[in-house]
GROMACS .gro file of C-alpha atoms in nm:
model
  415
    1UNK     CA    1   4.664   9.807  11.875
    2UNK     CA    2   4.470  10.037  11.651
    3UNK     CA    3   4.206  10.267  11.792
    4UNK     CA    4   4.067  10.579  11.626
    5UNK     CA    5   4.308  10.759  11.397
    6UNK     CA    6   4.253  11.014  11.125
    7UNK     CA    7   4.333  10.797  10.828
    8UNK     CA    8   4.190  10.714  10.492
    9UNK     CA    9   4.254  10.418  10.270
   10UNK     CA   10   4.559  10.451  10.050
   11UNK     CA   11   4.521  10.398   9.682
   12UNK     CA   12   4.813  10.145   9.698
   13UNK     CA   13   4.720   9.838   9.508
   14UNK     CA   14   4.369   9.975   9.436
   15UNK     CA   15   4.388  10.227   9.153
   16UNK     CA   16   4.410  10.042   8.819
   17UNK     CA   17   4.522  10.246   8.520
   18UNK     CA   18   4.438  10.151   8.162
   19UNK     CA   19   4.718  10.076   7.918
   20UNK     CA   20   4.737  10.340   7.646
   21UNK     CA   21   4.967  10.357   7.347
   22UNK     CA   22   5.112  10.696   7.253
   23UNK     CA   23   5.275  10.828   6.942
   24UNK     CA   24   5.628  10.846   7.079
   25UNK     CA   25   5.858  10.557   7.155
   26UNK     CA   26   5.994  10.503   7.503
   27UNK     CA   27   6.263  10.758   7.588
   28UNK     CA   28   6.233  10.949   7.260
   29UNK     CA   29   6.139  11.315   7.257
   30UNK     CA   30   6.096  11.386   6.887
   31UNK     CA   31   5.715  11.374   6.902
   32UNK     CA   32   5.697  11.535   7.244
   33UNK     CA   33   5.556  11.882   7.301
   34UNK     CA   34   5.800  12.175   7.315
   35UNK     CA   35   5.928  12.225   7.669
   36UNK     CA   36   5.781  12.539   7.827
   37UNK     CA   37   6.037  12.700   8.057
   38UNK     CA   38   5.927  13.063   8.058
   39UNK     CA   39   5.796  13.224   8.378
   40UNK     CA   40   5.586  13.053   8.641
   41UNK     CA   41   5.430  12.722   8.544
   42UNK     CA   42   5.082  12.581   8.595
   43UNK     CA   43   5.076  12.207   8.657
   44UNK     CA   44   4.789  11.958   8.668
   45UNK     CA   45   4.804  11.649   8.891
   46UNK     CA   46   4.556  11.364   8.844
   47UNK     CA   47   4.506  11.123   9.134
   48UNK     CA   48   4.287  10.824   9.209
   49UNK     CA   49   4.206  10.911   9.566
   50UNK     CA   50   4.091  10.680   9.840
   51UNK     CA   51   3.904  10.947  10.032
   52UNK     CA   52   3.901  11.298  10.168
   53UNK     CA   53   4.209  11.249  10.382
   54UNK     CA   54   4.428  11.149  10.087
   55UNK     CA   55   4.290  11.424   9.866
   56UNK     CA   56   4.350  11.680  10.139
   57UNK     CA   57   4.705  11.557  10.196
   58UNK     CA   58   4.796  11.586   9.827
   59UNK     CA   59   4.636  11.930   9.807
   60UNK     CA   60   4.828  12.045  10.116
   61UNK     CA   61   5.156  11.923   9.965
   62UNK     CA   62   5.074  12.097   9.636
   63UNK     CA   63   5.002  12.422   9.821
   64UNK     CA   64   5.336  12.398  10.003
   65UNK     CA   65   5.511  12.349   9.668
   66UNK     CA   66   5.330  12.650   9.523
   67UNK     CA   67   5.451  12.868   9.809
   68UNK     CA   68   5.810  12.750   9.769
   69UNK     CA   69   5.829  12.757   9.387
   70UNK     CA   70   5.592  13.029   9.270
   71UNK     CA   71   5.429  12.779   9.035
   72UNK     CA   72   5.065  12.674   9.057
   73UNK     CA   73   4.927  12.321   9.090
   74UNK     CA   74   4.575  12.200   9.027
   75UNK     CA   75   4.492  11.864   9.187
   76UNK     CA   76   4.217  11.677   9.004
   77UNK     CA   77   4.047  11.368   9.146
   78UNK     CA   78   3.961  11.110   8.881
   79UNK     CA   79   3.611  10.971   8.887
   80UNK     CA   80   3.721  10.694   8.650
   81UNK     CA   81   4.101  10.686   8.637
   82UNK     CA   82   4.111  10.427   8.359
   83UNK     CA   83   3.893  10.628   8.127
   84UNK     CA   84   4.014  10.977   8.210
   85UNK     CA   85   4.387  10.908   8.199
   86UNK     CA   86   4.357  10.681   7.898
   87UNK     CA   87   4.167  10.942   7.700
   88UNK     CA   88   4.404  11.221   7.802
   89UNK     CA   89   4.713  11.025   7.702
   90UNK     CA   90   4.563  10.910   7.374
   91UNK     CA   91   4.446  11.264   7.296
   92UNK     CA   92   4.786  11.419   7.352
   93UNK     CA   93   4.666  11.641   7.636
   94UNK     CA   94   4.760  11.451   7.952
   95UNK     CA   95   4.795  11.579   8.307
   96UNK     CA   96   5.153  11.672   8.388
   97UNK     CA   97   5.178  11.436   8.689
   98UNK     CA   98   4.959  11.138   8.776
   99UNK     CA   99   4.940  10.815   8.975
  100UNK     CA  100   5.066  10.505   8.794
  101UNK     CA  101   4.974  10.166   8.939
  102UNK     CA  102   5.256   9.912   8.936
  103UNK     CA  103   5.044   9.653   8.756
  104UNK     CA  104   5.000   9.890   8.461
  105UNK     CA  105   5.342  10.053   8.464
  106UNK     CA  106   5.501   9.840   8.191
  107UNK     CA  107   5.210   9.903   7.956
  108UNK     CA  108   5.260  10.280   7.987
  109UNK     CA  109   5.639  10.265   7.976
  110UNK     CA  110   5.645  10.044   7.667
  111UNK     CA  111   5.388  10.265   7.499
  112UNK     CA  112   5.599  10.577   7.552
  113UNK     CA  113   5.352  10.756   7.779
  114UNK     CA  114   5.597  10.813   8.065
  115UNK     CA  115   5.887  11.057   8.084
  116UNK     CA  116   6.180  10.870   8.244
  117UNK     CA  117   6.304  11.097   8.519
  118UNK     CA  118   6.390  10.857   8.804
  119UNK     CA  119   6.763  10.916   8.818
  120UNK     CA  120   6.710  11.293   8.847
  121UNK     CA  121   6.552  11.259   9.192
  122UNK     CA  122   6.782  11.339   9.484
  123UNK     CA  123   6.915  11.047   9.685
  124UNK     CA  124   6.718  10.804   9.471
  125UNK     CA  125   6.893  10.510   9.640
  126UNK     CA  126   6.693  10.592   9.952
  127UNK     CA  127   6.383  10.448   9.787
  128UNK     CA  128   6.324  10.081   9.862
  129UNK     CA  129   6.504   9.858   9.607
  130UNK     CA  130   6.193   9.641   9.571
  131UNK     CA  131   5.982   9.944   9.486
  132UNK     CA  132   6.241  10.087   9.248
  133UNK     CA  133   6.246   9.757   9.062
  134UNK     CA  134   5.869   9.782   9.016
  135UNK     CA  135   5.918  10.102   8.815
  136UNK     CA  136   6.229  10.010   8.618
  137UNK     CA  137   6.191   9.953   8.245
  138UNK     CA  138   6.472   9.829   8.021
  139UNK     CA  139   6.721   9.900   8.299
  140UNK     CA  140   6.605  10.258   8.359
  141UNK     CA  141   6.420  10.389   8.664
  142UNK     CA  142   6.130  10.565   8.497
  143UNK     CA  143   5.936  10.703   8.794
  144UNK     CA  144   5.969  10.693   9.173
  145UNK     CA  145   5.721  10.529   9.413
  146UNK     CA  146   5.502  10.767   9.609
  147UNK     CA  147   5.439  10.535   9.906
  148UNK     CA  148   5.395  10.167   9.982
  149UNK     CA  149   5.222   9.903  10.188
  150UNK     CA  150   5.288   9.537  10.253
  151UNK     CA  151   5.021   9.283  10.335
  152UNK     CA  152   4.979   9.191  10.701
  153UNK     CA  153   4.745   8.982  10.914
  154UNK     CA  154   4.481   9.203  11.077
  155UNK     CA  155   4.307   9.068  11.388
  156UNK     CA  156   3.980   9.180  11.551
  157UNK     CA  157   4.099   9.199  11.911
  158UNK     CA  158   3.752   9.170  12.066
  159UNK     CA  159   3.673   8.847  11.881
  160UNK     CA  160   4.023   8.724  11.957
  161UNK     CA  161   3.979   8.776  12.330
  162UNK     CA  162   3.628   8.628  12.326
  163UNK     CA  163   3.782   8.307  12.192
  164UNK     CA  164   4.018   8.300  12.491
  165UNK     CA  165   4.323   8.389  12.283
  166UNK     CA  166   4.604   8.623  12.386
  167UNK     CA  167   4.888   8.807  12.213
  168UNK     CA  168   5.099   8.496  12.260
  169UNK     CA  169   4.860   8.313  12.026
  170UNK     CA  170   4.921   8.537  11.725
  171UNK     CA  171   4.999   8.284  11.449
  172UNK     CA  172   5.354   8.273  11.318
  173UNK     CA  173   5.326   7.957  11.102
  174UNK     CA  174   5.073   7.817  10.856
  175UNK     CA  175   4.977   7.546  11.103
  176UNK     CA  176   4.903   7.803  11.374
  177UNK     CA  177   4.707   8.018  11.128
  178UNK     CA  178   4.491   7.724  11.032
  179UNK     CA  179   4.437   7.630  11.396
  180UNK     CA  180   4.335   7.974  11.524
  181UNK     CA  181   4.120   8.040  11.216
  182UNK     CA  182   3.925   7.721  11.289
  183UNK     CA  183   3.893   7.819  11.655
  184UNK     CA  184   3.760   8.164  11.562
  185UNK     CA  185   3.505   8.028  11.312
  186UNK     CA  186   3.178   8.022  11.502
  187UNK     CA  187   2.825   8.113  11.401
  188UNK     CA  188   2.830   8.407  11.160
  189UNK     CA  189   3.203   8.468  11.211
  190UNK     CA  190   3.468   8.317  10.982
  191UNK     CA  191   3.821   8.295  11.113
  192UNK     CA  192   3.990   8.442  10.804
  193UNK     CA  193   3.824   8.634  10.520
  194UNK     CA  194   4.018   8.759  10.220
  195UNK     CA  195   3.976   8.793   9.844
  196UNK     CA  196   4.028   8.542   9.567
  197UNK     CA  197   4.301   8.756   9.410
  198UNK     CA  198   4.663   8.664   9.359
  199UNK     CA  199   4.727   9.006   9.518
  200UNK     CA  200   4.635   8.838   9.850
  201UNK     CA  201   4.673   8.462   9.801
  202UNK     CA  202   5.005   8.516   9.627
  203UNK     CA  203   5.157   8.587   9.968
  204UNK     CA  204   5.123   8.216  10.045
  205UNK     CA  205   5.308   8.136   9.724
  206UNK     CA  206   5.596   8.358   9.837
  207UNK     CA  207   5.597   8.195  10.182
  208UNK     CA  208   5.622   7.853  10.017
  209UNK     CA  209   5.926   7.964   9.817
  210UNK     CA  210   5.745   8.022   9.490
  211UNK     CA  211   5.622   8.311   9.279
  212UNK     CA  212   5.487   8.387   8.935
  213UNK     CA  213   5.823   8.481   8.780
  214UNK     CA  214   6.190   8.471   8.868
  215UNK     CA  215   6.350   8.775   9.033
  216UNK     CA  216   6.429   8.968   8.716
  217UNK     CA  217   6.103   8.869   8.543
  218UNK     CA  218   6.279   8.696   8.256
  219UNK     CA  219   6.119   8.357   8.322
  220UNK     CA  220   5.769   8.246   8.425
  221UNK     CA  221   5.788   8.016   8.729
  222UNK     CA  222   5.417   7.969   8.803
  223UNK     CA  223   5.387   7.592   8.755
  224UNK     CA  224   5.599   7.480   9.050
  225UNK     CA  225   5.571   7.248   9.348
  226UNK     CA  226   5.607   7.546   9.581
  227UNK     CA  227   5.314   7.735   9.432
  228UNK     CA  228   5.104   7.418   9.428
  229UNK     CA  229   5.178   7.362   9.797
  230UNK     CA  230   5.066   7.716   9.876
  231UNK     CA  231   4.736   7.685   9.690
  232UNK     CA  232   4.675   7.340   9.840
  233UNK     CA  233   4.710   7.495  10.186
  234UNK     CA  234   4.463   7.771  10.103
  235UNK     CA  235   4.222   7.519   9.951
  236UNK     CA  236   4.236   7.314  10.268
  237UNK     CA  237   4.130   7.614  10.478
  238UNK     CA  238   3.857   7.697  10.228
  239UNK     CA  239   3.719   7.346  10.247
  240UNK     CA  240   3.721   7.327  10.626
  241UNK     CA  241   3.538   7.660  10.642
  242UNK     CA  242   3.799   7.851  10.843
  243UNK     CA  243   3.882   8.071  10.542
  244UNK     CA  244   3.639   8.219  10.293
  245UNK     CA  245   3.627   8.486  10.027
  246UNK     CA  246   3.466   8.823  10.093
  247UNK     CA  247   3.217   8.764   9.813
  248UNK     CA  248   3.095   8.450   9.993
  249UNK     CA  249   2.987   8.653  10.297
  250UNK     CA  250   2.810   8.921  10.092
  251UNK     CA  251   3.087   9.176  10.141
  252UNK     CA  252   3.221   9.410   9.877
  253UNK     CA  253   3.574   9.351  10.005
  254UNK     CA  254   3.742   9.183  10.299
  255UNK     CA  255   3.762   9.510  10.494
  256UNK     CA  256   3.383   9.531  10.499
  257UNK     CA  257   3.350   9.177  10.637
  258UNK     CA  258   3.617   9.255  10.896
  259UNK     CA  259   3.461   9.585  11.003
  260UNK     CA  260   3.116   9.431  11.038
  261UNK     CA  261   3.247   9.151  11.258
  262UNK     CA  262   3.194   8.869  11.008
  263UNK     CA  263   3.569   8.811  10.986
  264UNK     CA  264   3.792   8.761  11.288
  265UNK     CA  265   4.102   8.807  11.072
  266UNK     CA  266   4.184   8.939  10.727
  267UNK     CA  267   4.487   8.992  10.506
  268UNK     CA  268   4.515   9.352  10.390
  269UNK     CA  269   4.752   9.647  10.356
  270UNK     CA  270   4.755   9.986  10.525
  271UNK     CA  271   4.463  10.109  10.313
  272UNK     CA  272   4.244   9.911  10.554
  273UNK     CA  273   4.314  10.168  10.827
  274UNK     CA  274   4.128  10.442  10.644
  275UNK     CA  275   3.827  10.222  10.577
  276UNK     CA  276   3.812  10.124  10.940
  277UNK     CA  277   3.839  10.484  11.059
  278UNK     CA  278   3.573  10.603  10.817
  279UNK     CA  279   3.320  10.321  10.852
  280UNK     CA  280   3.402  10.120  11.166
  281UNK     CA  281   3.580  10.360  11.404
  282UNK     CA  282   3.491  10.164  11.718
  283UNK     CA  283   3.642   9.834  11.604
  284UNK     CA  284   3.982   9.777  11.759
  285UNK     CA  285   4.236   9.560  11.581
  286UNK     CA  286   4.598   9.453  11.578
  287UNK     CA  287   4.827   9.434  11.275
  288UNK     CA  288   5.088   9.156  11.281
  289UNK     CA  289   5.322   9.000  11.022
  290UNK     CA  290   5.183   8.727  10.801
  291UNK     CA  291   5.267   8.378  10.928
  292UNK     CA  292   5.571   8.207  10.780
  293UNK     CA  293   5.539   7.921  10.535
  294UNK     CA  294   5.767   7.627  10.452
  295UNK     CA  295   6.027   7.863  10.300
  296UNK     CA  296   6.002   8.129  10.572
  297UNK     CA  297   5.843   8.474  10.580
  298UNK     CA  298   5.681   8.628  10.276
  299UNK     CA  299   5.448   8.914  10.190
  300UNK     CA  300   5.351   9.128   9.892
  301UNK     CA  301   5.421   9.500   9.853
  302UNK     CA  302   5.199   9.743   9.664
  303UNK     CA  303   5.266  10.093   9.540
  304UNK     CA  304   5.200  10.360   9.280
  305UNK     CA  305   5.458  10.590   9.127
  306UNK     CA  306   5.439  10.957   9.038
  307UNK     CA  307   5.417  10.945   8.660
  308UNK     CA  308   5.526  11.241   8.448
  309UNK     CA  309   5.371  11.261   8.102
  310UNK     CA  310   5.611  11.237   7.809
  311UNK     CA  311   5.378  11.470   7.618
  312UNK     CA  312   5.375  11.737   7.887
  313UNK     CA  313   5.532  12.069   7.783
  314UNK     CA  314   5.629  12.123   8.148
  315UNK     CA  315   5.830  11.807   8.215
  316UNK     CA  316   6.116  11.973   8.402
  317UNK     CA  317   5.877  12.155   8.633
  318UNK     CA  318   5.675  11.837   8.678
  319UNK     CA  319   5.990  11.653   8.788
  320UNK     CA  320   6.062  11.939   9.029
  321UNK     CA  321   5.715  11.889   9.177
  322UNK     CA  322   5.772  11.514   9.216
  323UNK     CA  323   6.105  11.591   9.386
  324UNK     CA  324   5.914  11.804   9.637
  325UNK     CA  325   5.633  11.551   9.690
  326UNK     CA  326   5.880  11.273   9.765
  327UNK     CA  327   6.085  11.460  10.023
  328UNK     CA  328   6.096  11.273  10.352
  329UNK     CA  329   5.893  11.536  10.537
  330UNK     CA  330   5.620  11.531  10.274
  331UNK     CA  331   5.598  11.152  10.273
  332UNK     CA  332   5.575  11.145  10.652
  333UNK     CA  333   5.301  11.412  10.645
  334UNK     CA  334   5.102  11.200  10.400
  335UNK     CA  335   5.152  10.895  10.619
  336UNK     CA  336   5.020  11.087  10.917
  337UNK     CA  337   4.722  11.201  10.712
  338UNK     CA  338   4.605  10.877  10.552
  339UNK     CA  339   4.830  10.592  10.660
  340UNK     CA  340   5.055  10.554  10.355
  341UNK     CA  341   5.396  10.409  10.447
  342UNK     CA  342   5.676  10.629  10.302
  343UNK     CA  343   5.864  10.479  10.008
  344UNK     CA  344   6.190  10.642  10.117
  345UNK     CA  345   6.356  10.405  10.361
  346UNK     CA  346   6.478  10.685  10.588
  347UNK     CA  347   6.130  10.837  10.602
  348UNK     CA  348   5.970  10.495  10.659
  349UNK     CA  349   6.201  10.434  10.955
  350UNK     CA  350   6.103  10.766  11.110
  351UNK     CA  351   5.733  10.717  11.039
  352UNK     CA  352   5.719  10.364  11.180
  353UNK     CA  353   5.908  10.472  11.492
  354UNK     CA  354   5.616  10.707  11.559
  355UNK     CA  355   5.355  10.451  11.447
  356UNK     CA  356   5.478  10.114  11.574
  357UNK     CA  357   5.128   9.969  11.532
  358UNK     CA  358   5.182   9.993  11.153
  359UNK     CA  359   5.519   9.817  11.148
  360UNK     CA  360   5.395   9.501  10.975
  361UNK     CA  361   5.254   9.714  10.694
  362UNK     CA  362   5.598   9.863  10.639
  363UNK     CA  363   5.783   9.533  10.598
  364UNK     CA  364   6.102   9.536  10.391
  365UNK     CA  365   6.361   9.280  10.289
  366UNK     CA  366   6.420   9.011  10.029
  367UNK     CA  367   6.109   8.826  10.144
  368UNK     CA  368   5.887   9.121  10.040
  369UNK     CA  369   5.766   9.053   9.686
  370UNK     CA  370   5.682   9.332   9.444
  371UNK     CA  371   5.419   9.286   9.172
  372UNK     CA  372   5.471   9.144   8.825
  373UNK     CA  373   5.529   9.445   8.600
  374UNK     CA  374   5.561   9.284   8.257
  375UNK     CA  375   5.368   9.439   7.972
  376UNK     CA  376   5.041   9.256   7.910
  377UNK     CA  377   5.066   9.052   8.230
  378UNK     CA  378   4.770   9.233   8.384
  379UNK     CA  379   4.541   9.030   8.155
  380UNK     CA  380   4.719   8.706   8.246
  381UNK     CA  381   4.680   8.770   8.617
  382UNK     CA  382   4.318   8.879   8.577
  383UNK     CA  383   4.247   8.533   8.435
  384UNK     CA  384   4.436   8.374   8.724
  385UNK     CA  385   4.216   8.566   8.969
  386UNK     CA  386   3.909   8.433   8.789
  387UNK     CA  387   4.047   8.080   8.819
  388UNK     CA  388   4.112   8.127   9.192
  389UNK     CA  389   3.740   8.181   9.249
  390UNK     CA  390   3.696   7.804   9.208
  391UNK     CA  391   3.995   7.700   9.418
  392UNK     CA  392   3.771   7.498   9.654
  393UNK     CA  393   3.696   7.242   9.387
  394UNK     CA  394   3.954   7.292   9.112
  395UNK     CA  395   4.301   7.141   9.091
  396UNK     CA  396   4.565   7.404   9.175
  397UNK     CA  397   4.803   7.236   8.934
  398UNK     CA  398   4.564   7.302   8.645
  399UNK     CA  399   4.541   7.671   8.743
  400UNK     CA  400   4.917   7.703   8.766
  401UNK     CA  401   4.966   7.522   8.436
  402UNK     CA  402   4.733   7.770   8.268
  403UNK     CA  403   4.909   8.062   8.438
  404UNK     CA  404   5.242   7.927   8.316
  405UNK     CA  405   5.121   7.891   7.959
  406UNK     CA  406   4.950   8.229   7.939
  407UNK     CA  407   5.242   8.395   8.116
  408UNK     CA  408   5.497   8.251   7.876
  409UNK     CA  409   5.292   8.377   7.583
  410UNK     CA  410   5.285   8.728   7.734
  411UNK     CA  411   5.657   8.711   7.806
  412UNK     CA  412   5.730   8.611   7.447
  413UNK     CA  413   5.538   8.914   7.323
  414UNK     CA  414   5.773   9.133   7.528
  415UNK     CA  415   6.084   8.995   7.362
   0.00000   0.00000   0.00000
């Protein structure tokens, strides 16, 4: 059970970076700035922070690197990551190192903005295979994931107990989820509150045996019986009132509804912990795996990578900094500071042994689905999210048919 912890919300799955084309082609250095290798180096790191705890953790890691290397690092917090990073990349004066969201990765990689350094990182096989796949372009690991989080079911323990439920009642199947959500829906409290995004509802698609694409993202698989079954299940809960969207209860996001006691359960990643600590420190909650669907367990994983700018004149030093930031001890320190689950499997094992309450957020295995990372697919999925707003009344098959059609068009553009 979670009580008060010094955490802040991780930027996993939150920071959205704009796609920006650059002058150079992917993997080509001919238009890249001359490498500066003389004397001590001064690096700039641009982050999309989730709060003071994350900023402080990155600054502490940068200071430790400075002491070890003799180089200097300036950590800058983006006020508008899309605008600032996009302008810097387009203008040829980018930060040396920066956060790259998985949903935007392919846009940057295809545009030539990223220096592909992944295979230069020590023991790179220690990073989760699912996360490495999220940052692989044309068979090459371009950048390494900085941390991760999987979706889990988060339960308000006070509301749970008030309903006469115990730990033995934690739902492990769709049927049980629907049942307890209905039981918890009373007065101003809805049993389950989440968002209308595929980044949440897509977990049900995975549990039903479906997903947006096949494993290697060479085929769009959206219009399937499995995905339709998943959305039909969600629509059923929406229509019986046991599940609702955060926007329908006047909340900016599901974490707000959960913290204010308007949601007995929600589906979120480890970034929720920081929001709870900052805004609702007295609310106790439990984090458990998402219930299994017809095809078994399934959840979605979110991450950013440490991007190194292709146009940076300090690429080698920037890679050295990333090597330092992704050491096991540094990842564990960041997890302790703001709740990010380490992306190195060895570090994640150590971290979760010390934080067993976060275990569901650190899920790994074939049933953990990474995001779609095809170039241009961010626009396709944004439209799908818009369609999901009307899931109560619309036909899921029509939504999936549109997703299939738009997705195939985007896939064709990549070929």
